[in-house]
């Protein structure tokens, strides 16, 4: 079975936005206009295709990224069924709520482009900035769509300015709105210098008309600005422009496309998805400006055999290479593994090599996804996104490839959880089912962690926020039939050290026969964020938030005992020192010690390392760290004083105050421990008129008086934990 459309007519893109910017409504229009659905579902009716989970429909928010495949012919094409004019779209509709940010992060890793949706009243919002940052990290080209131009208070220019001020100066208008609020009629295209209105059922008919007289001056002014911005990216056009020659529309579009793919320009469009205005032109822009897999450089990876760099181009002729980016439990077929094929072809029923684990597995079936519906296919080609059935050992970020030409692609790095809570099964019958459910849910979601408290034997679940954990407990009940009791949310504290310290420990134990002997001298010091690409010396081992330096000279400790010392240091860090929380960002240097020919063993060196680390931590100024959240509050002016005072009482710091329409915007940094239940407090303070968004910002040292209370709650004596 051959590829239906050439690779250069494939577009993999995501639709991303802050919660409530109209992202899912836009996705529904895309499905309708591309012919994938024959009825537009609305979020407020709980009838959308991409929000298919029960929890999504009940709450009116997107929780999980939904993948859709569809075909599109540009709106100017007369014969919509002419396959020679069609493009294939693989679209991922991502969540906008900060608690489900991992879905955006992993989607950005495998997408070639993104349509970033903004609310024309609110402009850039907190999660817009987070998503934009993920796109910057992944180098994903973007188109901006200022949506909801029909809303009361819609302001295109203000939203456009917020994109330029808060996200990127590289944003440039390629459209203008024709009217606003209830008088929003259509859009003006600054490249073609034509206006467009949308008629017929659900705005299906895109009608080109002349620009209305009242917009002509603005259109000419902003087209001149657009031309200036575009010609900067082509020397020939720039030269001609300086001589007074304007570029043709074709040259303008071709140069704009190159600049967009190089992340030098972010085109800004506008419309109203709910009123069916402008969405088809966004799809045309996806074709015109976002890259096909062939427009991007080859994907880079590492050959696991010799650690050399290898590259794979987007071609069916290259060896097979794909990245698993998402797992999903399906009630009918079991686990689905979503993967993006970067090169080569893979067939259903074939064996594939998991380069991340070194294991081979059979890919039973391959399906294309339409949100929760599946279509079986026999094979998948380079550049495409699909899901596999039957892969039991594959996890998120694993590389699937040809065994003879192995490659490991760069992993997706997810943020650490910041909120934890206790969970226990209601009945004995639920106990076994709960562990299965938690395992499957944590496999699906890398920001959802499950641990067991060794002292209390309680199960602790941790995630990105209260809503995140609430949804997962609800899924456990609905999808796996597990009834569970949950405790109050807890903060995921961490520990670290503030200065360098050194310690020595001899572990000697004599019993009737052979004894135990392990002697180590170590130094520990804080480590800053390091460049993951940095080439490490052979004696340095680096892992997440930990570094081990082996500086043993002359064999004073035999090589076979060194891994045991590293294991002991890591175990001591996991147990913590101040209040029993995991310790992070510590470098441990083993520089001296001794051994006994008969009595030395791995366990003796491991225990010596644990004791030495504890002694060093006591001298290194070990402290507790707490997650600090970035909080943005939008409120009527009369409540600002109360809110600012309340933030100060919560150990928060107000960073800025600004205006947004008729509301004031307060941005603050506040410890997470002070923010549980804050939404209700805010509502009662402001008669329900203020709103709040919160996202993780950084970890910071806990003040001494608060640290004492945390230690008490953990049953740790303060004087003992603070011993110097």
PDB file of N, CA, C and O in Angstrom, residues 86-147:
ATOM      1  N   UNK A  86      -5.030  18.133  -2.371  1.00  0.00           N
ATOM      2  CA  UNK A  86      -5.265  17.887  -0.941  1.00  0.00           C
ATOM      3  C   UNK A  86      -3.974  17.803  -0.130  1.00  0.00           C
ATOM      4  O   UNK A  86      -2.939  17.366  -0.628  1.00  0.00           O
ATOM      5  N   UNK A  87      -4.098  18.191   1.130  1.00  0.00           N
ATOM      6  CA  UNK A  87      -3.016  18.074   2.113  1.00  0.00           C
ATOM      7  C   UNK A  87      -3.528  17.216   3.266  1.00  0.00           C
ATOM      8  O   UNK A  87      -4.714  17.240   3.599  1.00  0.00           O
ATOM      9  N   UNK A  88      -2.623  16.442   3.879  1.00  0.00           N
ATOM     10  CA  UNK A  88      -2.984  15.652   5.061  1.00  0.00           C
ATOM     11  C   UNK A  88      -2.572  16.417   6.312  1.00  0.00           C
ATOM     12  O   UNK A  88      -1.434  16.883   6.408  1.00  0.00           O
ATOM     13  N   UNK A  89      -3.483  16.528   7.258  1.00  0.00           N
ATOM     14  CA  UNK A  89      -3.200  17.164   8.547  1.00  0.00           C
ATOM     15  C   UNK A  89      -3.222  16.113   9.648  1.00  0.00           C
ATOM     16  O   UNK A  89      -4.168  15.328   9.737  1.00  0.00           O
ATOM     17  N   UNK A  90      -2.184  16.080  10.463  1.00  0.00           N
ATOM     18  CA  UNK A  90      -2.239  15.374  11.755  1.00  0.00           C
ATOM     19  C   UNK A  90      -2.280  16.459  12.820  1.00  0.00           C
ATOM     20  O   UNK A  90      -1.317  17.213  12.970  1.00  0.00           O
ATOM     21  N   UNK A  91      -3.403  16.553  13.527  1.00  0.00           N
ATOM     22  CA  UNK A  91      -3.616  17.662  14.468  1.00  0.00           C
ATOM     23  C   UNK A  91      -3.695  17.108  15.883  1.00  0.00           C
ATOM     24  O   UNK A  91      -4.334  16.077  16.115  1.00  0.00           O
ATOM     25  N   UNK A  92      -3.045  17.801  16.823  1.00  0.00           N
ATOM     26  CA  UNK A  92      -3.196  17.443  18.233  1.00  0.00           C
ATOM     27  C   UNK A  92      -3.817  18.633  18.964  1.00  0.00           C
ATOM     28  O   UNK A  92      -3.279  19.738  18.942  1.00  0.00           O
ATOM     29  N   UNK A  93      -5.000  18.396  19.552  1.00  0.00           N
ATOM     30  CA  UNK A  93      -5.680  19.422  20.367  1.00  0.00           C
ATOM     31  C   UNK A  93      -5.195  19.224  21.797  1.00  0.00           C
ATOM     32  O   UNK A  93      -5.397  18.170  22.391  1.00  0.00           O
ATOM     33  N   UNK A  94      -4.509  20.230  22.343  1.00  0.00           N
ATOM     34  CA  UNK A  94      -3.860  20.057  23.651  1.00  0.00           C
ATOM     35  C   UNK A  94      -4.638  20.759  24.765  1.00  0.00           C
ATOM     36  O   UNK A  94      -5.395  21.685  24.496  1.00  0.00           O
ATOM     37  N   UNK A  95      -4.425  20.349  26.031  1.00  0.00           N
ATOM     38  CA  UNK A  95      -5.102  21.028  27.144  1.00  0.00           C
ATOM     39  C   UNK A  95      -4.547  22.435  27.368  1.00  0.00           C
ATOM     40  O   UNK A  95      -3.395  22.723  27.033  1.00  0.00           O
ATOM     41  N   UNK A  96      -5.368  23.302  27.962  1.00  0.00           N
ATOM     42  CA  UNK A  96      -4.928  24.662  28.266  1.00  0.00           C
ATOM     43  C   UNK A  96      -4.693  24.879  29.745  1.00  0.00           C
ATOM     44  O   UNK A  96      -4.121  25.885  30.146  1.00  0.00           O
ATOM     45  N   UNK A  97      -5.140  23.918  30.589  1.00  0.00           N
ATOM     46  CA  UNK A  97      -4.997  24.094  32.040  1.00  0.00           C
ATOM     47  C   UNK A  97      -3.595  23.692  32.487  1.00  0.00           C
ATOM     48  O   UNK A  97      -3.059  22.682  32.051  1.00  0.00           O
ATOM     49  N   UNK A  98      -3.012  24.495  33.371  1.00  0.00           N
ATOM     50  CA  UNK A  98      -1.628  24.286  33.811  1.00  0.00           C
ATOM     51  C   UNK A  98      -1.400  22.893  34.410  1.00  0.00           C
ATOM     52  O   UNK A  98      -0.331  22.312  34.272  1.00  0.00           O
ATOM     53  N   UNK A  99      -2.411  22.294  35.049  1.00  0.00           N
ATOM     54  CA  UNK A  99      -2.237  20.983  35.672  1.00  0.00           C
ATOM     55  C   UNK A  99      -1.963  19.881  34.644  1.00  0.00           C
ATOM     56  O   UNK A  99      -1.462  18.823  34.990  1.00  0.00           O
ATOM     57  N   UNK A 100      -2.320  20.127  33.382  1.00  0.00           N
ATOM     58  CA  UNK A 100      -2.130  19.107  32.341  1.00  0.00           C
ATOM     59  C   UNK A 100      -1.075  19.554  31.325  1.00  0.00           C
ATOM     60  O   UNK A 100      -1.115  19.194  30.155  1.00  0.00           O
ATOM     61  N   UNK A 101      -0.124  20.321  31.836  1.00  0.00           N
ATOM     62  CA  UNK A 101       0.903  20.924  30.971  1.00  0.00           C
ATOM     63  C   UNK A 101       1.799  19.878  30.304  1.00  0.00           C
ATOM     64  O   UNK A 101       2.366  20.131  29.255  1.00  0.00           O
ATOM     65  N   UNK A 102       1.898  18.676  30.896  1.00  0.00           N
ATOM     66  CA  UNK A 102       2.735  17.623  30.296  1.00  0.00           C
ATOM     67  C   UNK A 102       2.230  17.243  28.917  1.00  0.00           C
ATOM     68  O   UNK A 102       3.010  16.879  28.027  1.00  0.00           O
ATOM     69  N   UNK A 103       0.903  17.325  28.715  1.00  0.00           N
ATOM     70  CA  UNK A 103       0.328  16.990  27.413  1.00  0.00           C
ATOM     71  C   UNK A 103       0.832  17.950  26.336  1.00  0.00           C
ATOM     72  O   UNK A 103       1.072  17.565  25.198  1.00  0.00           O
ATOM     73  N   UNK A 104       0.972  19.235  26.699  1.00  0.00           N
ATOM     74  CA  UNK A 104       1.477  20.228  25.746  1.00  0.00           C
ATOM     75  C   UNK A 104       2.952  19.963  25.477  1.00  0.00           C
ATOM     76  O   UNK A 104       3.414  19.966  24.338  1.00  0.00           O
ATOM     77  N   UNK A 105       3.690  19.703  26.546  1.00  0.00           N
ATOM     78  CA  UNK A 105       5.143  19.508  26.437  1.00  0.00           C
ATOM     79  C   UNK A 105       5.462  18.337  25.507  1.00  0.00           C
ATOM     80  O   UNK A 105       6.310  18.440  24.623  1.00  0.00           O
ATOM     81  N   UNK A 106       4.768  17.207  25.700  1.00  0.00           N
ATOM     82  CA  UNK A 106       5.093  16.040  24.870  1.00  0.00           C
ATOM     83  C   UNK A 106       4.607  16.230  23.433  1.00  0.00           C
ATOM     84  O   UNK A 106       5.227  15.754  22.495  1.00  0.00           O
ATOM     85  N   UNK A 107       3.483  16.942  23.268  1.00  0.00           N
ATOM     86  CA  UNK A 107       2.981  17.186  21.912  1.00  0.00           C
ATOM     87  C   UNK A 107       3.947  18.080  21.133  1.00  0.00           C
ATOM     88  O   UNK A 107       4.211  17.840  19.952  1.00  0.00           O
ATOM     89  N   UNK A 108       4.477  19.118  21.799  1.00  0.00           N
ATOM     90  CA  UNK A 108       5.433  20.024  21.138  1.00  0.00           C
ATOM     91  C   UNK A 108       6.653  19.264  20.630  1.00  0.00           C
ATOM     92  O   UNK A 108       7.247  19.618  19.619  1.00  0.00           O
ATOM     93  N   UNK A 109       7.028  18.217  21.351  1.00  0.00           N
ATOM     94  CA  UNK A 109       8.233  17.455  20.992  1.00  0.00           C
ATOM     95  C   UNK A 109       8.085  16.765  19.646  1.00  0.00           C
ATOM     96  O   UNK A 109       9.060  16.575  18.922  1.00  0.00           O
ATOM     97  N   UNK A 110       6.852  16.371  19.270  1.00  0.00           N
ATOM     98  CA  UNK A 110       6.682  15.577  18.044  1.00  0.00           C
ATOM     99  C   UNK A 110       5.991  16.349  16.923  1.00  0.00           C
ATOM    100  O   UNK A 110       5.825  15.826  15.825  1.00  0.00           O
ATOM    101  N   UNK A 111       5.571  17.586  17.196  1.00  0.00           N
ATOM    102  CA  UNK A 111       4.880  18.370  16.171  1.00  0.00           C
ATOM    103  C   UNK A 111       5.869  19.211  15.362  1.00  0.00           C
ATOM    104  O   UNK A 111       6.933  19.566  15.845  1.00  0.00           O
ATOM    105  N   UNK A 112       5.462  19.546  14.135  1.00  0.00           N
ATOM    106  CA  UNK A 112       6.312  20.387  13.285  1.00  0.00           C
ATOM    107  C   UNK A 112       5.892  21.849  13.349  1.00  0.00           C
ATOM    108  O   UNK A 112       6.639  22.728  12.912  1.00  0.00           O
ATOM    109  N   UNK A 113       4.691  22.113  13.829  1.00  0.00           N
ATOM    110  CA  UNK A 113       4.195  23.488  13.892  1.00  0.00           C
ATOM    111  C   UNK A 113       3.071  23.595  14.895  1.00  0.00           C
ATOM    112  O   UNK A 113       2.596  22.588  15.425  1.00  0.00           O
ATOM    113  N   UNK A 114       2.627  24.824  15.165  1.00  0.00           N
ATOM    114  CA  UNK A 114       1.538  25.023  16.130  1.00  0.00           C
ATOM    115  C   UNK A 114       0.703  26.230  15.737  1.00  0.00           C
ATOM    116  O   UNK A 114       1.222  27.208  15.197  1.00  0.00           O
ATOM    117  N   UNK A 115      -0.603  26.133  16.008  1.00  0.00           N
ATOM    118  CA  UNK A 115      -1.502  27.283  15.925  1.00  0.00           C
ATOM    119  C   UNK A 115      -1.797  27.673  17.365  1.00  0.00           C
ATOM    120  O   UNK A 115      -2.366  26.879  18.122  1.00  0.00           O
ATOM    121  N   UNK A 116      -1.349  28.865  17.757  1.00  0.00           N
ATOM    122  CA  UNK A 116      -1.526  29.320  19.141  1.00  0.00           C
ATOM    123  C   UNK A 116      -2.745  30.237  19.172  1.00  0.00           C
ATOM    124  O   UNK A 116      -2.783  31.256  18.485  1.00  0.00           O
ATOM    125  N   UNK A 117      -3.750  29.844  19.951  1.00  0.00           N
ATOM    126  CA  UNK A 117      -5.025  30.572  19.986  1.00  0.00           C
ATOM    127  C   UNK A 117      -5.045  31.518  21.184  1.00  0.00           C
ATOM    128  O   UNK A 117      -4.666  31.133  22.297  1.00  0.00           O
ATOM    129  N   UNK A 118      -5.500  32.753  20.953  1.00  0.00           N
ATOM    130  CA  UNK A 118      -5.599  33.758  22.015  1.00  0.00           C
ATOM    131  C   UNK A 118      -7.030  34.287  22.086  1.00  0.00           C
ATOM    132  O   UNK A 118      -7.703  34.397  21.057  1.00  0.00           O
ATOM    133  N   UNK A 119      -7.469  34.621  23.287  1.00  0.00           N
ATOM    134  CA  UNK A 119      -8.759  35.270  23.496  1.00  0.00           C
ATOM    135  C   UNK A 119      -8.575  36.758  23.207  1.00  0.00           C
ATOM    136  O   UNK A 119      -7.704  37.406  23.790  1.00  0.00           O
ATOM    137  N   UNK A 120      -9.404  37.323  22.305  1.00  0.00           N
ATOM    138  CA  UNK A 120      -9.220  38.722  21.894  1.00  0.00           C
ATOM    139  C   UNK A 120      -9.488  39.713  23.022  1.00  0.00           C
ATOM    140  O   UNK A 120      -9.082  40.865  22.949  1.00  0.00           O
ATOM    141  N   UNK A 121     -10.172  39.265  24.082  1.00  0.00           N
ATOM    142  CA  UNK A 121     -10.415  40.156  25.225  1.00  0.00           C
ATOM    143  C   UNK A 121      -9.235  40.086  26.194  1.00  0.00           C
ATOM    144  O   UNK A 121      -8.725  41.105  26.666  1.00  0.00           O
ATOM    145  N   UNK A 122      -8.779  38.869  26.476  1.00  0.00           N
ATOM    146  CA  UNK A 122      -7.727  38.676  27.494  1.00  0.00           C
ATOM    147  C   UNK A 122      -6.316  38.806  26.932  1.00  0.00           C
ATOM    148  O   UNK A 122      -5.378  39.111  27.670  1.00  0.00           O
ATOM    149  N   UNK A 123      -6.131  38.562  25.628  1.00  0.00           N
ATOM    150  CA  UNK A 123      -4.784  38.603  25.064  1.00  0.00           C
ATOM    151  C   UNK A 123      -3.926  37.462  25.589  1.00  0.00           C
ATOM    152  O   UNK A 123      -4.407  36.343  25.782  1.00  0.00           O
ATOM    153  N   UNK A 124      -2.660  37.741  25.850  1.00  0.00           N
ATOM    154  CA  UNK A 124      -1.741  36.716  26.363  1.00  0.00           C
ATOM    155  C   UNK A 124      -2.071  36.438  27.830  1.00  0.00           C
ATOM    156  O   UNK A 124      -2.164  37.357  28.634  1.00  0.00           O
ATOM    157  N   UNK A 125      -2.258  35.157  28.167  1.00  0.00           N
ATOM    158  CA  UNK A 125      -2.580  34.746  29.537  1.00  0.00           C
ATOM    159  C   UNK A 125      -1.449  33.846  30.057  1.00  0.00           C
ATOM    160  O   UNK A 125      -0.569  33.444  29.290  1.00  0.00           O
ATOM    161  N   UNK A 126      -1.458  33.516  31.370  1.00  0.00           N
ATOM    162  CA  UNK A 126      -0.308  32.783  31.931  1.00  0.00           C
ATOM    163  C   UNK A 126       0.061  31.503  31.180  1.00  0.00           C
ATOM    164  O   UNK A 126       1.230  31.270  30.872  1.00  0.00           O
ATOM    165  N   UNK A 127      -0.939  30.671  30.868  1.00  0.00           N
ATOM    166  CA  UNK A 127      -0.602  29.414  30.200  1.00  0.00           C
ATOM    167  C   UNK A 127      -0.169  29.644  28.755  1.00  0.00           C
ATOM    168  O   UNK A 127       0.552  28.839  28.185  1.00  0.00           O
ATOM    169  N   UNK A 128      -0.597  30.777  28.160  1.00  0.00           N
ATOM    170  CA  UNK A 128      -0.098  31.126  26.805  1.00  0.00           C
ATOM    171  C   UNK A 128       1.417  31.249  26.863  1.00  0.00           C
ATOM    172  O   UNK A 128       2.134  30.790  25.975  1.00  0.00           O
ATOM    173  N   UNK A 129       1.925  31.893  27.929  1.00  0.00           N
ATOM    174  CA  UNK A 129       3.376  32.093  28.065  1.00  0.00           C
ATOM    175  C   UNK A 129       4.090  30.761  28.264  1.00  0.00           C
ATOM    176  O   UNK A 129       5.148  30.513  27.689  1.00  0.00           O
ATOM    177  N   UNK A 130       3.500  29.893  29.105  1.00  0.00           N
ATOM    178  CA  UNK A 130       4.120  28.583  29.358  1.00  0.00           C
ATOM    179  C   UNK A 130       4.194  27.779  28.066  1.00  0.00           C
ATOM    180  O   UNK A 130       5.233  27.202  27.722  1.00  0.00           O
ATOM    181  N   UNK A 131       3.068  27.718  27.333  1.00  0.00           N
ATOM    182  CA  UNK A 131       3.034  26.963  26.077  1.00  0.00           C
ATOM    183  C   UNK A 131       4.012  27.538  25.059  1.00  0.00           C
ATOM    184  O   UNK A 131       4.665  26.803  24.323  1.00  0.00           O
ATOM    185  N   UNK A 132       4.096  28.865  25.011  1.00  0.00           N
ATOM    186  CA  UNK A 132       5.024  29.524  24.081  1.00  0.00           C
ATOM    187  C   UNK A 132       6.467  29.133  24.423  1.00  0.00           C
ATOM    188  O   UNK A 132       7.282  28.875  23.541  1.00  0.00           O
ATOM    189  N   UNK A 133       6.746  29.066  25.732  1.00  0.00           N
ATOM    190  CA  UNK A 133       8.083  28.646  26.179  1.00  0.00           C
ATOM    191  C   UNK A 133       8.398  27.223  25.745  1.00  0.00           C
ATOM    192  O   UNK A 133       9.519  26.929  25.302  1.00  0.00           O
ATOM    193  N   UNK A 134       7.412  26.307  25.843  1.00  0.00           N
ATOM    194  CA  UNK A 134       7.620  24.924  25.387  1.00  0.00           C
ATOM    195  C   UNK A 134       7.895  24.892  23.879  1.00  0.00           C
ATOM    196  O   UNK A 134       8.739  24.128  23.403  1.00  0.00           O
ATOM    197  N   UNK A 135       7.158  25.732  23.131  1.00  0.00           N
ATOM    198  CA  UNK A 135       7.360  25.786  21.677  1.00  0.00           C
ATOM    199  C   UNK A 135       8.752  26.335  21.353  1.00  0.00           C
ATOM    200  O   UNK A 135       9.420  25.854  20.430  1.00  0.00           O
ATOM    201  N   UNK A 136       9.203  27.341  22.123  1.00  0.00           N
ATOM    202  CA  UNK A 136      10.565  27.870  21.940  1.00  0.00           C
ATOM    203  C   UNK A 136      11.602  26.778  22.181  1.00  0.00           C
ATOM    204  O   UNK A 136      12.556  26.624  21.416  1.00  0.00           O
ATOM    205  N   UNK A 137      11.414  26.015  23.277  1.00  0.00           N
ATOM    206  CA  UNK A 137      12.347  24.920  23.610  1.00  0.00           C
ATOM    207  C   UNK A 137      12.446  23.924  22.464  1.00  0.00           C
ATOM    208  O   UNK A 137      13.522  23.438  22.131  1.00  0.00           O
ATOM    209  N   UNK A 138      11.284  23.595  21.879  1.00  0.00           N
ATOM    210  CA  UNK A 138      11.248  22.581  20.821  1.00  0.00           C
ATOM    211  C   UNK A 138      11.524  23.177  19.443  1.00  0.00           C
ATOM    212  O   UNK A 138      11.614  22.437  18.453  1.00  0.00           O
ATOM    213  N   UNK A 139      11.646  24.524  19.356  1.00  0.00           N
ATOM    214  CA  UNK A 139      11.898  25.178  18.067  1.00  0.00           C
ATOM    215  C   UNK A 139      10.757  25.019  17.081  1.00  0.00           C
ATOM    216  O   UNK A 139      10.971  24.855  15.881  1.00  0.00           O
ATOM    217  N   UNK A 140       9.513  25.056  17.597  1.00  0.00           N
ATOM    218  CA  UNK A 140       8.332  24.804  16.755  1.00  0.00           C
ATOM    219  C   UNK A 140       7.836  26.109  16.114  1.00  0.00           C
ATOM    220  O   UNK A 140       7.521  27.060  16.830  1.00  0.00           O
ATOM    221  N   UNK A 141       7.744  26.183  14.780  1.00  0.00           N
ATOM    222  CA  UNK A 141       7.175  27.365  14.121  1.00  0.00           C
ATOM    223  C   UNK A 141       5.700  27.541  14.506  1.00  0.00           C
ATOM    224  O   UNK A 141       4.985  26.553  14.710  1.00  0.00           O
ATOM    225  N   UNK A 142       5.255  28.798  14.603  1.00  0.00           N
ATOM    226  CA  UNK A 142       3.902  29.075  15.098  1.00  0.00           C
ATOM    227  C   UNK A 142       3.141  30.070  14.238  1.00  0.00           C
ATOM    228  O   UNK A 142       3.739  30.979  13.662  1.00  0.00           O
ATOM    229  N   UNK A 143       1.814  29.891  14.213  1.00  0.00           N
ATOM    230  CA  UNK A 143       0.876  30.886  13.688  1.00  0.00           C
ATOM    231  C   UNK A 143       0.009  31.311  14.866  1.00  0.00           C
ATOM    232  O   UNK A 143      -0.434  30.459  15.649  1.00  0.00           O
ATOM    233  N   UNK A 144      -0.225  32.617  15.032  1.00  0.00           N
ATOM    234  CA  UNK A 144      -1.078  33.106  16.121  1.00  0.00           C
ATOM    235  C   UNK A 144      -2.478  33.378  15.578  1.00  0.00           C
ATOM    236  O   UNK A 144      -2.622  33.969  14.504  1.00  0.00           O
ATOM    237  N   UNK A 145      -3.484  32.960  16.323  1.00  0.00           N
ATOM    238  CA  UNK A 145      -4.878  33.179  15.931  1.00  0.00           C
ATOM    239  C   UNK A 145      -5.594  33.888  17.073  1.00  0.00           C
ATOM    240  O   UNK A 145      -5.826  33.297  18.126  1.00  0.00           O
ATOM    241  N   UNK A 146      -5.887  35.191  16.876  1.00  0.00           N
ATOM    242  CA  UNK A 146      -6.620  35.948  17.902  1.00  0.00           C
ATOM    243  C   UNK A 146      -8.104  35.668  17.691  1.00  0.00           C
ATOM    244  O   UNK A 146      -8.726  36.152  16.737  1.00  0.00           O
ATOM    245  N   UNK A 147      -8.645  34.845  18.578  1.00  0.00           N
ATOM    246  CA  UNK A 147     -10.001  34.295  18.462  1.00  0.00           C
ATOM    247  C   UNK A 147     -11.001  35.173  19.238  1.00  0.00           C
ATOM    248  O   UNK A 147     -10.620  36.114  19.921  1.00  0.00           O
TER     249      UNK A 147
END
